[in-house]
Amino acid sequence: MSALRRKFGDDYQVVTTSSSGSGLQPQGPGQGPQQQLVPKKKRQRFVDKNGRCNVQHGNLGSETSRYLSDLFTTLVDLKWRWNLFIFILTYTVAWLFMASMWWVIAYTRGDLNKAHVGNYTPCVANVYNFPSAFLFFIETEATIGYGYRYITDKCPEGIILFLFQSILGSIVDAFLIGCMFIKMSQPKKRAETLMFSEHAVISMRDGKLTLMFRVGNLRNSHMVSAQIRCKLLKSRQTPEGEFLPLDQLELDVGFSTGADQLFLVSPLTICHVIDAKSPFYDLSQRSMQSEQFEIVVILEGIVETTGMTCQARTSYTEDEVLWGHRFFPVISLEEGFFKVDYSQFHATFEVPTPPYSVKEQEEMLLMSSPLIAPAITNSKERHNSVECLDGLDDISTKLPSKLQKITGREDFPKKLLRMSSTTSEKAYSLGDLPMKLQRISSVPGNSEEKLVSKTTKMLSDPMSQSVADLPPKLQKMAGGAARMEGNLPAKLRKMNSDRFT
C-alpha cells in the first residue's frame, strides 16, 4: 500500500474490492483481495487557499434593483473585462450622441448645403457632413482645438449645446475615470505578497498542546497595524434539534494578551493554545480523522505606501492540519542583518506529541493520581498554626520547672498542632476533589482515621499545663488537658495562679 501511495501520490486512496458481483477477474488460489486506486473526493471549501469565498447568491428576485442604487460600487466590484467593456461602450455612445446633435443642428439650419457660399455664416464653420461633425465634437471634448472648425456667434442653439456637452463630458469623465482609478488602486494585489503556510500543525509548545500556522510578508514595506483573526467553521446541531451547517466559532490567537497585533517584518508563527475554552478541547489524533472542519485565517492591515486597508485570507481543512509536526526555522543571523530563507517556509518535521486530546490528558492525570492536592494550599491556615505554636512555646517557658517535669511532654503542643494542621489541610484538599475521588479517599483504614485516633489518645494523657492564655482553637483541642489542673495539690495550684497573674 505504501508503494502504491509513493507511485500515485497522496491524492489517491487504496480500496479493497471483491470479485463477486463485479466485472473483475476471479482471484486465483492464494491471492488476496484485489486493490484499485480511487481518487479522493475533494473537500468542499468555504474559503479557497487564495482567499476567494465559494459563495454564490441566487433567487434574489426583485432585490437585484439594489445593485443599481449603488452603481459606483457595482462597477468597481465587476471583473476587469466588464469594466473595460463598459468604459469603451460609454464613451463611444456619448461621442456618437453628441456628434449626432451637432449634425442635426447643421442639417436643420441648412449649413450642409450652404457651407461653400462665400457670404454665408454657418453655425459651425467647415462642418459639411456627419464625419466632420464628429471630428468637431472630438476636438472640442478633448480640448485639441485645431482651429479649422469652430462655433460662430450666429448660432445660439450651438452655444447651448456646447455648454451641455461640457457639463456632460465632465460628469462622464469623473464617473468612469474615477471608477477605473479605484479599480486599479485596490489593495487586493498587495495580498499576493502575503504568504500563509500550506499546512497548520499541532504540537507541544511551552508544555501545552498548540495549533500553529505561519504567515510572512514578501515586501520590504510594512503592514501597519497588522491584526490576525481565526474562525472555525464546523457544522453542529443544537440541543433543540436545529442544524447549523456553517457555525462560526472564534479561535483565540492572543486577543487577550495582544499577540494578535503583529509586527510583520519576518515570518511569524501564530499560535492557538488548546485548553478548556478552545473548540479543539476534545480533539485527538484519532478523532481528527473523522472530523470535518475548516479554519479560516484573516490577516488585515494598512498598506504603508498607499494608506489603504488590505485583507488577506486563507483556510485549512482537517486534512491540512498535521498532528505532531513543527515548522522549520527560517531566520538566520548573517553579518549585519537577519536572513529569511523562504525555501523552508512551508517545511515541517515530526516531533514527539501525545496523540490524546487535552480533555483525555486531564482525565488520565486525575485517574492516575486521585489524591493529589490542589495547587492552591491553605497558606493562611498554616500561618495561623505557626503563630499558635510560637505562643504555646512562650507559655510553656513561663511554667514552673516542677510542672514541666510532671507533664513530661514538653513537645506535646507542637506535635498536636502539626497533626491537627495536617488533618485540616487534607480535609480541605479532599473537599476540592470530585465526588468519585472523595469516595475513594473515604475508604476505612485511611491515614486520616489513624491520625484522629492518635490525636485522641494524646489528648487523654495527663497534662498539667494551664491553657487559659491559649488561643480558642488550642483551648478546644487541649480541653482534656485543662481538666488535669484540678487534680493538682492546693500549693501547686496557688503557685500556678501566682505565676500567671
Coordinates of C-alpha atoms in Angstrom, one line a residue:
M1 CA 0.0 0.0 0.0
S2 CA 2.8 2.4 0.8
A3 CA 4.4 1.6 -2.5
L4 CA 1.2 2.5 -4.3
R5 CA 0.9 5.7 -2.5
R6 CA 4.5 6.6 -3.4
K7 CA 3.7 5.8 -7.0
F8 CA 0.4 7.6 -7.4
G9 CA 0.7 10.3 -4.7
D10 CA -1.5 11.2 -1.8
D11 CA -4.5 12.3 -3.9
Y12 CA -5.5 8.6 -4.3
Q13 CA -6.5 6.1 -1.7
V14 CA -6.4 2.3 -1.9
V15 CA -9.7 0.5 -1.6
T16 CA -10.3 -3.3 -1.4
T17 CA -12.8 -4.9 -3.8
S18 CA -14.1 -8.4 -4.0
S19 CA -14.6 -10.3 -7.2
S20 CA -18.2 -11.3 -6.5
G21 CA -20.8 -9.2 -8.2
S22 CA -18.3 -7.2 -10.2
G23 CA -16.7 -7.3 -13.6
L24 CA -13.2 -8.0 -12.2
Q25 CA -11.3 -11.2 -13.0
P26 CA -11.7 -14.0 -10.5
Q27 CA -8.9 -14.4 -8.0
G28 CA -6.7 -17.3 -8.1
P29 CA -5.9 -19.6 -5.2
G30 CA -3.7 -17.9 -2.6
Q31 CA -4.4 -14.4 -3.9
G32 CA -5.7 -11.7 -1.6
P33 CA -8.4 -9.2 -2.3
Q34 CA -7.8 -7.0 -5.3
Q35 CA -6.9 -3.4 -4.8
Q36 CA -7.7 -0.4 -7.1
L37 CA -6.9 3.3 -6.7
V38 CA -9.9 5.6 -6.4
P39 CA -9.4 9.4 -6.4
K40 CA -10.3 11.0 -3.1
K41 CA -13.4 13.1 -3.1
K42 CA -12.4 16.7 -2.9
R43 CA -13.4 18.6 0.2
Q44 CA -15.8 21.4 -0.5
R45 CA -14.1 24.5 0.9
F46 CA -15.8 27.6 2.2
V47 CA -12.7 29.7 1.5
D48 CA -10.1 28.8 -1.1
K49 CA -6.4 28.8 -0.3
N50 CA -6.1 32.1 -2.3
G51 CA -8.8 33.7 -0.2
R52 CA -11.8 33.5 -2.6
C53 CA -15.1 32.7 -0.9
N54 CA -17.1 29.9 -2.6
V55 CA -20.5 31.6 -2.1
Q56 CA -23.0 32.4 -4.8
H57 CA -26.2 34.4 -4.2
G58 CA -29.2 33.1 -6.0
N59 CA -33.0 33.7 -6.2
L60 CA -32.7 37.4 -5.5
G61 CA -35.8 38.2 -7.3
S62 CA -36.7 41.9 -7.0
E63 CA -33.7 42.5 -4.8
T64 CA -31.4 42.9 -7.8
S65 CA -32.5 46.5 -8.1
R66 CA -30.4 47.2 -5.0
Y67 CA -27.3 46.9 -7.1
L68 CA -28.4 49.9 -9.3
S69 CA -28.9 52.0 -6.2
D70 CA -25.1 51.8 -5.6
L71 CA -24.0 51.8 -9.2
F72 CA -20.4 53.0 -8.5
T73 CA -19.7 50.1 -6.1
T74 CA -21.3 47.7 -8.5
L75 CA -19.0 48.9 -11.3
V76 CA -15.9 48.6 -9.1
D77 CA -16.8 45.1 -8.0
L78 CA -17.1 43.9 -11.6
K79 CA -14.3 42.0 -13.2
W80 CA -11.8 43.8 -15.4
R81 CA -13.2 42.7 -18.7
W82 CA -16.6 44.1 -17.9
N83 CA -15.1 47.3 -16.6
L84 CA -13.2 47.8 -19.8
F85 CA -16.3 47.0 -21.9
I86 CA -18.5 49.5 -20.0
F87 CA -15.7 52.1 -20.2
I88 CA -15.3 51.8 -24.0
L89 CA -19.1 51.5 -24.6
T90 CA -20.0 54.6 -22.6
Y91 CA -17.5 56.8 -24.3
T92 CA -18.5 55.5 -27.8
V93 CA -22.2 56.1 -27.2
A94 CA -21.6 59.6 -25.7
W95 CA -19.4 60.6 -28.6
L96 CA -21.8 59.4 -31.2
F97 CA -24.8 61.0 -29.5
M98 CA -23.1 64.4 -29.2
A99 CA -21.8 64.3 -32.8
S100 CA -25.4 63.5 -33.9
M101 CA -26.7 66.6 -32.1
W102 CA -24.2 68.8 -33.9
W103 CA -25.1 67.2 -37.2
V104 CA -28.8 67.8 -36.6
I105 CA -28.2 71.5 -35.9
A106 CA -26.3 71.9 -39.1
Y107 CA -28.9 70.0 -41.0
T108 CA -31.9 72.0 -39.7
R109 CA -30.1 75.3 -40.4
G110 CA -29.2 74.2 -43.9
D111 CA -25.4 74.5 -43.2
L112 CA -24.7 71.3 -45.1
N113 CA -25.8 72.8 -48.4
K114 CA -24.7 76.4 -47.9
A115 CA -21.3 75.8 -46.4
H116 CA -19.4 76.7 -49.6
V117 CA -21.3 80.0 -50.1
G118 CA -18.9 82.9 -49.6
N119 CA -21.1 85.4 -47.7
Y120 CA -23.0 82.7 -45.6
T121 CA -22.2 82.3 -41.8
P122 CA -22.9 78.7 -40.6
C123 CA -23.4 77.6 -37.0
V124 CA -20.2 75.6 -37.0
A125 CA -17.7 76.5 -39.7
N126 CA -16.4 73.8 -42.0
V127 CA -19.0 71.2 -41.0
Y128 CA -20.3 69.5 -44.2
N129 CA -21.4 66.1 -43.1
F130 CA -21.6 63.7 -40.1
P131 CA -17.8 62.8 -40.1
S132 CA -16.9 66.5 -39.9
A133 CA -19.5 67.0 -37.1
F134 CA -17.9 64.0 -35.2
L135 CA -14.4 65.4 -35.6
F136 CA -15.6 68.8 -34.3
F137 CA -17.1 67.2 -31.2
I138 CA -13.9 65.2 -30.6
E139 CA -11.7 68.3 -31.0
T140 CA -13.9 70.3 -28.6
E141 CA -14.3 67.5 -26.0
A142 CA -10.6 66.7 -25.9
T143 CA -9.7 70.4 -26.0
I144 CA -7.5 69.8 -29.0
G145 CA -8.7 72.9 -31.0
Y146 CA -7.0 72.7 -34.4
G147 CA -8.7 76.0 -35.3
Y148 CA -10.3 74.8 -38.6
R149 CA -13.8 74.1 -37.1
Y150 CA -15.3 76.5 -34.6
I151 CA -18.7 77.9 -33.4
T152 CA -19.8 81.3 -34.7
D153 CA -21.9 83.8 -32.8
K154 CA -24.8 83.5 -35.2
C155 CA -25.9 80.1 -33.6
P156 CA -27.4 80.4 -30.1
E157 CA -28.6 76.8 -30.1
G158 CA -25.0 75.8 -30.8
I159 CA -23.8 77.7 -27.8
I160 CA -26.4 76.0 -25.6
L161 CA -25.4 72.6 -26.9
F162 CA -21.7 73.4 -26.3
L163 CA -22.4 74.2 -22.6
F164 CA -24.4 70.9 -22.3
Q165 CA -21.6 69.0 -23.9
S166 CA -19.0 70.4 -21.5
I167 CA -21.1 69.5 -18.4
L168 CA -22.0 66.0 -19.6
G169 CA -18.4 65.3 -20.6
S170 CA -17.1 66.3 -17.2
I171 CA -19.7 64.0 -15.5
V172 CA -18.8 61.0 -17.7
D173 CA -15.1 61.6 -17.2
A174 CA -15.4 61.8 -13.5
F175 CA -17.5 58.7 -13.2
L176 CA -15.6 56.4 -15.5
I177 CA -12.1 57.6 -14.8
G178 CA -12.8 57.6 -11.0
C179 CA -14.2 54.0 -11.3
M180 CA -11.1 52.9 -13.2
F181 CA -8.7 54.6 -10.7
I182 CA -10.4 53.0 -7.7
K183 CA -10.3 49.6 -9.5
M184 CA -6.6 49.9 -10.2
S185 CA -5.7 51.2 -6.7
Q186 CA -7.5 48.5 -4.8
P187 CA -5.0 46.7 -2.4
K188 CA -6.2 43.2 -3.4
K189 CA -2.9 42.6 -5.3
R190 CA -1.0 43.6 -2.1
A191 CA -2.4 40.4 -0.6
E192 CA -0.5 38.4 -3.2
T193 CA 2.7 39.2 -1.4
L194 CA 1.4 38.0 2.0
M195 CA 2.1 34.3 2.5
F196 CA 0.5 31.6 4.6
S197 CA 1.9 28.2 5.2
E198 CA 0.4 25.4 3.3
H199 CA -0.4 23.3 6.4
A200 CA -1.2 24.0 10.0
V201 CA 0.5 21.9 12.7
I202 CA -0.4 20.7 16.2
S203 CA 2.3 20.0 18.7
M204 CA 3.5 20.9 22.2
R205 CA 4.8 24.4 22.9
D206 CA 5.6 25.6 26.4
G207 CA 4.1 22.4 27.8
K208 CA 0.7 23.0 26.1
L209 CA -0.9 21.4 23.1
T210 CA -1.0 24.2 20.5
L211 CA -2.3 24.7 17.0
M212 CA 0.2 26.7 14.8
F213 CA 0.5 28.1 11.3
R214 CA 2.9 30.6 9.7
V215 CA 2.5 34.0 8.0
G216 CA 5.0 36.1 6.1
N217 CA 5.4 39.3 4.2
L218 CA 7.5 39.2 1.0
R219 CA 7.8 43.0 0.6
N220 CA 10.1 45.3 2.5
S221 CA 7.2 47.8 3.0
H222 CA 5.4 47.1 6.3
M223 CA 1.8 46.3 7.1
V224 CA 0.8 49.0 9.6
S225 CA -1.5 47.8 12.5
A226 CA -1.5 44.2 11.2
Q227 CA -4.0 42.1 13.0
I228 CA -4.9 38.4 12.6
R229 CA -8.1 36.6 13.4
C230 CA -9.2 32.9 13.1
K231 CA -12.6 31.4 12.6
L232 CA -13.6 27.8 13.0
L233 CA -16.3 26.7 10.6
K234 CA -18.0 23.5 11.7
S235 CA -21.4 22.0 11.3
R236 CA -23.3 21.2 14.5
Q237 CA -26.8 20.5 15.9
T238 CA -28.2 22.4 18.8
P239 CA -29.9 20.7 21.8
E240 CA -33.2 21.9 20.3
G241 CA -32.6 20.0 17.1
E242 CA -31.6 22.9 14.9
F243 CA -28.9 22.1 12.4
L244 CA -26.2 24.8 11.8
P245 CA -24.3 23.9 8.6
L246 CA -21.6 26.6 8.9
D247 CA -21.4 27.6 12.6
Q248 CA -18.6 30.1 13.1
L249 CA -16.5 29.9 16.3
E250 CA -13.7 32.2 17.3
L251 CA -10.2 30.8 17.8
D252 CA -8.2 32.8 20.3
V253 CA -4.8 33.6 18.8
G254 CA -3.8 36.1 21.5
F255 CA -6.6 38.6 21.7
S256 CA -6.4 38.8 25.5
T257 CA -2.7 39.2 25.5
G258 CA -2.2 41.4 22.4
A259 CA -0.4 38.7 20.5
D260 CA -2.9 39.1 17.6
Q261 CA -1.3 42.5 16.8
L262 CA 1.6 41.6 14.5
F263 CA 4.9 43.3 13.7
L264 CA 5.1 41.5 10.3
V265 CA 8.7 42.1 9.3
S266 CA 9.8 38.5 9.2
P267 CA 7.7 35.3 9.2
L268 CA 5.8 34.7 12.3
T269 CA 4.2 31.6 13.8
I270 CA 0.6 32.2 15.0
C271 CA -0.4 30.0 18.0
H272 CA -3.7 28.9 19.4
V273 CA -3.4 27.2 22.8
I274 CA -5.8 24.3 23.1
D275 CA -7.4 24.4 26.5
A276 CA -10.8 24.0 28.1
K277 CA -12.1 27.2 26.3
S278 CA -10.9 26.0 22.9
P279 CA -13.2 24.4 20.4
F280 CA -10.5 21.7 20.0
Y281 CA -10.6 20.7 23.7
D282 CA -11.7 17.2 22.9
L283 CA -9.8 16.8 19.5
S284 CA -7.3 14.0 19.4
Q285 CA -5.2 12.5 16.6
R286 CA -7.7 9.7 16.1
S287 CA -10.9 11.9 16.2
M288 CA -9.3 14.3 13.7
Q289 CA -9.5 11.6 11.0
S290 CA -13.3 11.6 11.3
E291 CA -13.9 15.3 12.0
Q292 CA -14.9 17.9 9.3
F293 CA -14.0 21.5 10.0
E294 CA -12.3 24.4 8.3
I295 CA -10.1 27.1 9.9
V296 CA -10.4 30.5 8.2
V297 CA -7.5 32.8 8.7
I298 CA -8.0 36.6 8.1
L299 CA -5.0 39.0 8.1
E300 CA -5.8 42.7 8.0
G301 CA -3.5 45.7 7.9
I302 CA -2.9 49.1 6.3
V303 CA -0.6 49.3 3.3
E304 CA 2.3 51.6 4.2
T305 CA 2.7 53.1 0.8
T306 CA -0.9 53.8 -0.1
G307 CA -2.6 54.0 3.4
M308 CA -5.4 51.7 2.2
T309 CA -6.7 48.7 4.2
C310 CA -5.6 45.3 2.9
Q311 CA -7.1 41.9 3.8
A312 CA -5.6 38.5 3.0
R313 CA -7.4 35.3 3.7
T314 CA -6.8 31.5 3.5
S315 CA -8.2 28.4 5.1
Y316 CA -7.1 25.0 6.5
T317 CA -9.3 21.9 6.3
E318 CA -8.9 18.9 8.6
D319 CA -6.6 17.1 6.2
E320 CA -4.3 20.1 6.1
V321 CA -3.7 20.0 9.8
L322 CA -0.6 17.9 10.7
W323 CA -0.6 16.3 14.1
G324 CA 2.8 16.1 15.8
H325 CA 4.7 18.4 13.4
R326 CA 6.6 21.6 13.8
F327 CA 7.9 24.3 11.4
F328 CA 11.5 24.6 10.3
P329 CA 13.3 27.7 11.4
V330 CA 13.7 30.2 8.5
I331 CA 15.7 33.1 10.2
S332 CA 19.4 33.0 10.4
L333 CA 21.9 35.6 11.6
E334 CA 24.3 36.9 9.0
E335 CA 26.9 39.7 9.1
G336 CA 25.0 42.8 10.0
F337 CA 21.5 41.5 9.1
F338 CA 19.0 38.7 9.6
K339 CA 18.3 36.5 6.6
V340 CA 15.0 34.8 5.9
D341 CA 15.0 31.6 3.9
Y342 CA 11.6 31.3 2.3
S343 CA 12.5 27.9 0.8
Q344 CA 11.8 26.4 4.2
F345 CA 8.7 28.5 4.8
H346 CA 6.2 25.6 4.3
A347 CA 8.6 22.8 5.6
T348 CA 7.7 20.9 8.7
F349 CA 9.2 18.0 10.7
E350 CA 7.8 15.5 13.2
V351 CA 8.2 15.9 16.9
P352 CA 7.0 13.7 19.8
T353 CA 3.4 14.7 20.6
P354 CA 0.8 12.8 22.7
P355 CA -2.0 11.5 20.4
Y356 CA -4.6 12.3 23.1
S357 CA -6.8 15.3 23.4
V358 CA -6.3 17.9 26.2
K359 CA -9.5 16.6 27.8
E360 CA -8.3 13.0 27.8
Q361 CA -4.9 14.0 29.2
E362 CA -6.5 15.8 32.1
E363 CA -8.8 12.9 32.9
M364 CA -5.8 10.4 32.8
L365 CA -3.9 12.7 35.1
L366 CA -6.7 12.7 37.6
M367 CA -7.2 9.0 37.5
S368 CA -3.5 8.2 37.9
S369 CA -3.1 10.5 40.9
P370 CA -6.5 10.8 42.6
L371 CA -5.3 12.1 46.0
I372 CA -3.2 14.9 44.6
A373 CA -4.0 18.1 46.5
P374 CA -4.9 21.3 44.6
A375 CA -2.2 23.7 43.6
I376 CA -3.6 26.3 45.9
T377 CA -2.8 25.4 49.5
N378 CA -4.3 26.8 52.6
S379 CA -1.4 29.1 53.4
K380 CA -3.5 31.3 55.7
E381 CA -4.4 28.4 58.0
R382 CA -0.8 27.2 58.1
H383 CA 0.4 30.7 59.1
N384 CA -2.1 30.8 61.9
S385 CA -0.9 27.4 63.1
V386 CA 2.7 28.6 63.2
E387 CA 1.6 31.7 65.3
C388 CA -0.2 29.5 67.7
L389 CA 2.8 27.2 68.1
D390 CA 5.0 30.2 68.9
G391 CA 2.5 31.4 71.6
L392 CA 2.4 27.9 73.1
D393 CA 6.2 27.9 73.4
D394 CA 6.1 31.2 75.3
I395 CA 3.5 29.9 77.7
S396 CA 5.4 26.7 78.4
T397 CA 8.5 28.6 79.3
K398 CA 6.6 30.5 82.0
L399 CA 5.5 27.4 83.8
P400 CA 7.5 26.2 86.9
S401 CA 10.1 23.6 86.3
K402 CA 8.3 21.2 88.6
L403 CA 5.2 21.4 86.4
Q404 CA 7.3 20.9 83.3
K405 CA 8.8 17.7 84.8
I406 CA 5.3 16.4 85.9
T407 CA 3.9 16.8 82.5
G408 CA 7.0 15.2 80.9
R409 CA 5.6 16.2 77.4
E410 CA 7.2 19.5 76.5
D411 CA 6.9 18.8 72.8
F412 CA 3.2 17.8 73.1
P413 CA 1.7 21.1 71.8
K414 CA 3.9 21.1 68.7
K415 CA 3.0 17.5 67.9
L416 CA -0.6 18.2 68.5
L417 CA -0.6 21.4 66.3
R418 CA 1.2 19.7 63.5
M419 CA -1.1 16.8 63.4
S420 CA -4.2 19.0 63.6
S421 CA -2.9 21.2 60.8
T422 CA -2.2 18.2 58.6
T423 CA -5.7 16.8 59.2
S424 CA -7.3 20.1 58.3
E425 CA -5.2 20.5 55.2
K426 CA -6.1 17.0 54.0
A427 CA -9.7 17.6 54.7
Y428 CA -9.6 20.8 52.7
S429 CA -7.8 19.1 49.8
L430 CA -10.3 16.2 49.7
G431 CA -13.2 18.7 49.6
D432 CA -11.9 20.1 46.3
L433 CA -11.7 16.7 44.6
P434 CA -14.7 15.2 42.6
M435 CA -17.2 13.1 44.4
K436 CA -15.9 9.9 43.0
L437 CA -12.4 10.6 44.3
Q438 CA -13.8 11.7 47.7
R439 CA -15.5 8.3 48.0
I440 CA -12.2 6.6 47.1
S441 CA -10.4 8.6 49.8
S442 CA -13.1 7.8 52.4
V443 CA -12.4 4.0 52.4
P444 CA -11.9 2.7 56.0
G445 CA -8.3 2.4 57.2
N446 CA -7.1 5.6 55.6
S447 CA -4.4 7.7 57.2
E448 CA -7.0 10.4 58.3
E449 CA -8.7 7.9 60.7
K450 CA -5.4 6.8 62.1
L451 CA -4.4 10.4 62.7
V452 CA -7.6 11.2 64.5
S453 CA -7.3 8.2 66.8
K454 CA -3.7 9.1 67.6
T455 CA -4.7 12.7 68.4
T456 CA -7.5 11.4 70.7
K457 CA -5.0 9.2 72.5
M458 CA -2.6 12.0 73.1
L459 CA -5.4 14.3 74.4
S460 CA -6.3 11.6 77.0
D461 CA -2.8 11.7 78.5
P462 CA -2.2 13.6 81.8
M463 CA -1.4 17.2 81.2
S464 CA -0.5 19.8 83.9
Q465 CA 0.0 22.9 81.7
S466 CA -2.6 25.7 82.0
V467 CA -4.2 26.7 78.7
A468 CA -6.1 29.7 79.9
D469 CA -4.0 32.0 77.8
L470 CA -4.0 29.8 74.7
P471 CA -6.0 30.8 71.5
P472 CA -9.5 29.4 71.3
K473 CA -8.7 26.7 68.8
L474 CA -6.0 25.2 71.0
Q475 CA -8.2 25.5 74.1
K476 CA -10.8 23.4 72.4
M477 CA -8.2 20.9 71.1
A478 CA -6.5 20.6 74.5
G479 CA -9.7 20.7 76.6
G480 CA -8.8 17.3 78.2
A481 CA -5.5 18.7 79.4
A482 CA -7.2 21.7 81.0
R483 CA -9.2 19.5 83.4
M484 CA -6.0 18.0 84.8
E485 CA -5.2 21.2 86.6
G486 CA -8.0 20.5 89.1
N487 CA -6.2 17.4 90.3
L488 CA -3.0 19.3 91.4
P489 CA -2.3 20.0 95.1
A490 CA -3.5 23.3 96.5
K491 CA 0.0 24.6 96.9
L492 CA 0.8 23.9 93.2
R493 CA -2.4 25.4 92.1
K494 CA -1.6 28.6 94.0
M495 CA 1.9 28.7 92.6
N496 CA 0.5 28.3 89.1
S497 CA -2.0 31.1 89.6
D498 CA 0.6 33.5 91.1
R499 CA 2.9 32.7 88.2
F500 CA 0.4 33.8 85.5
T501 CA -1.1 36.8 87.5

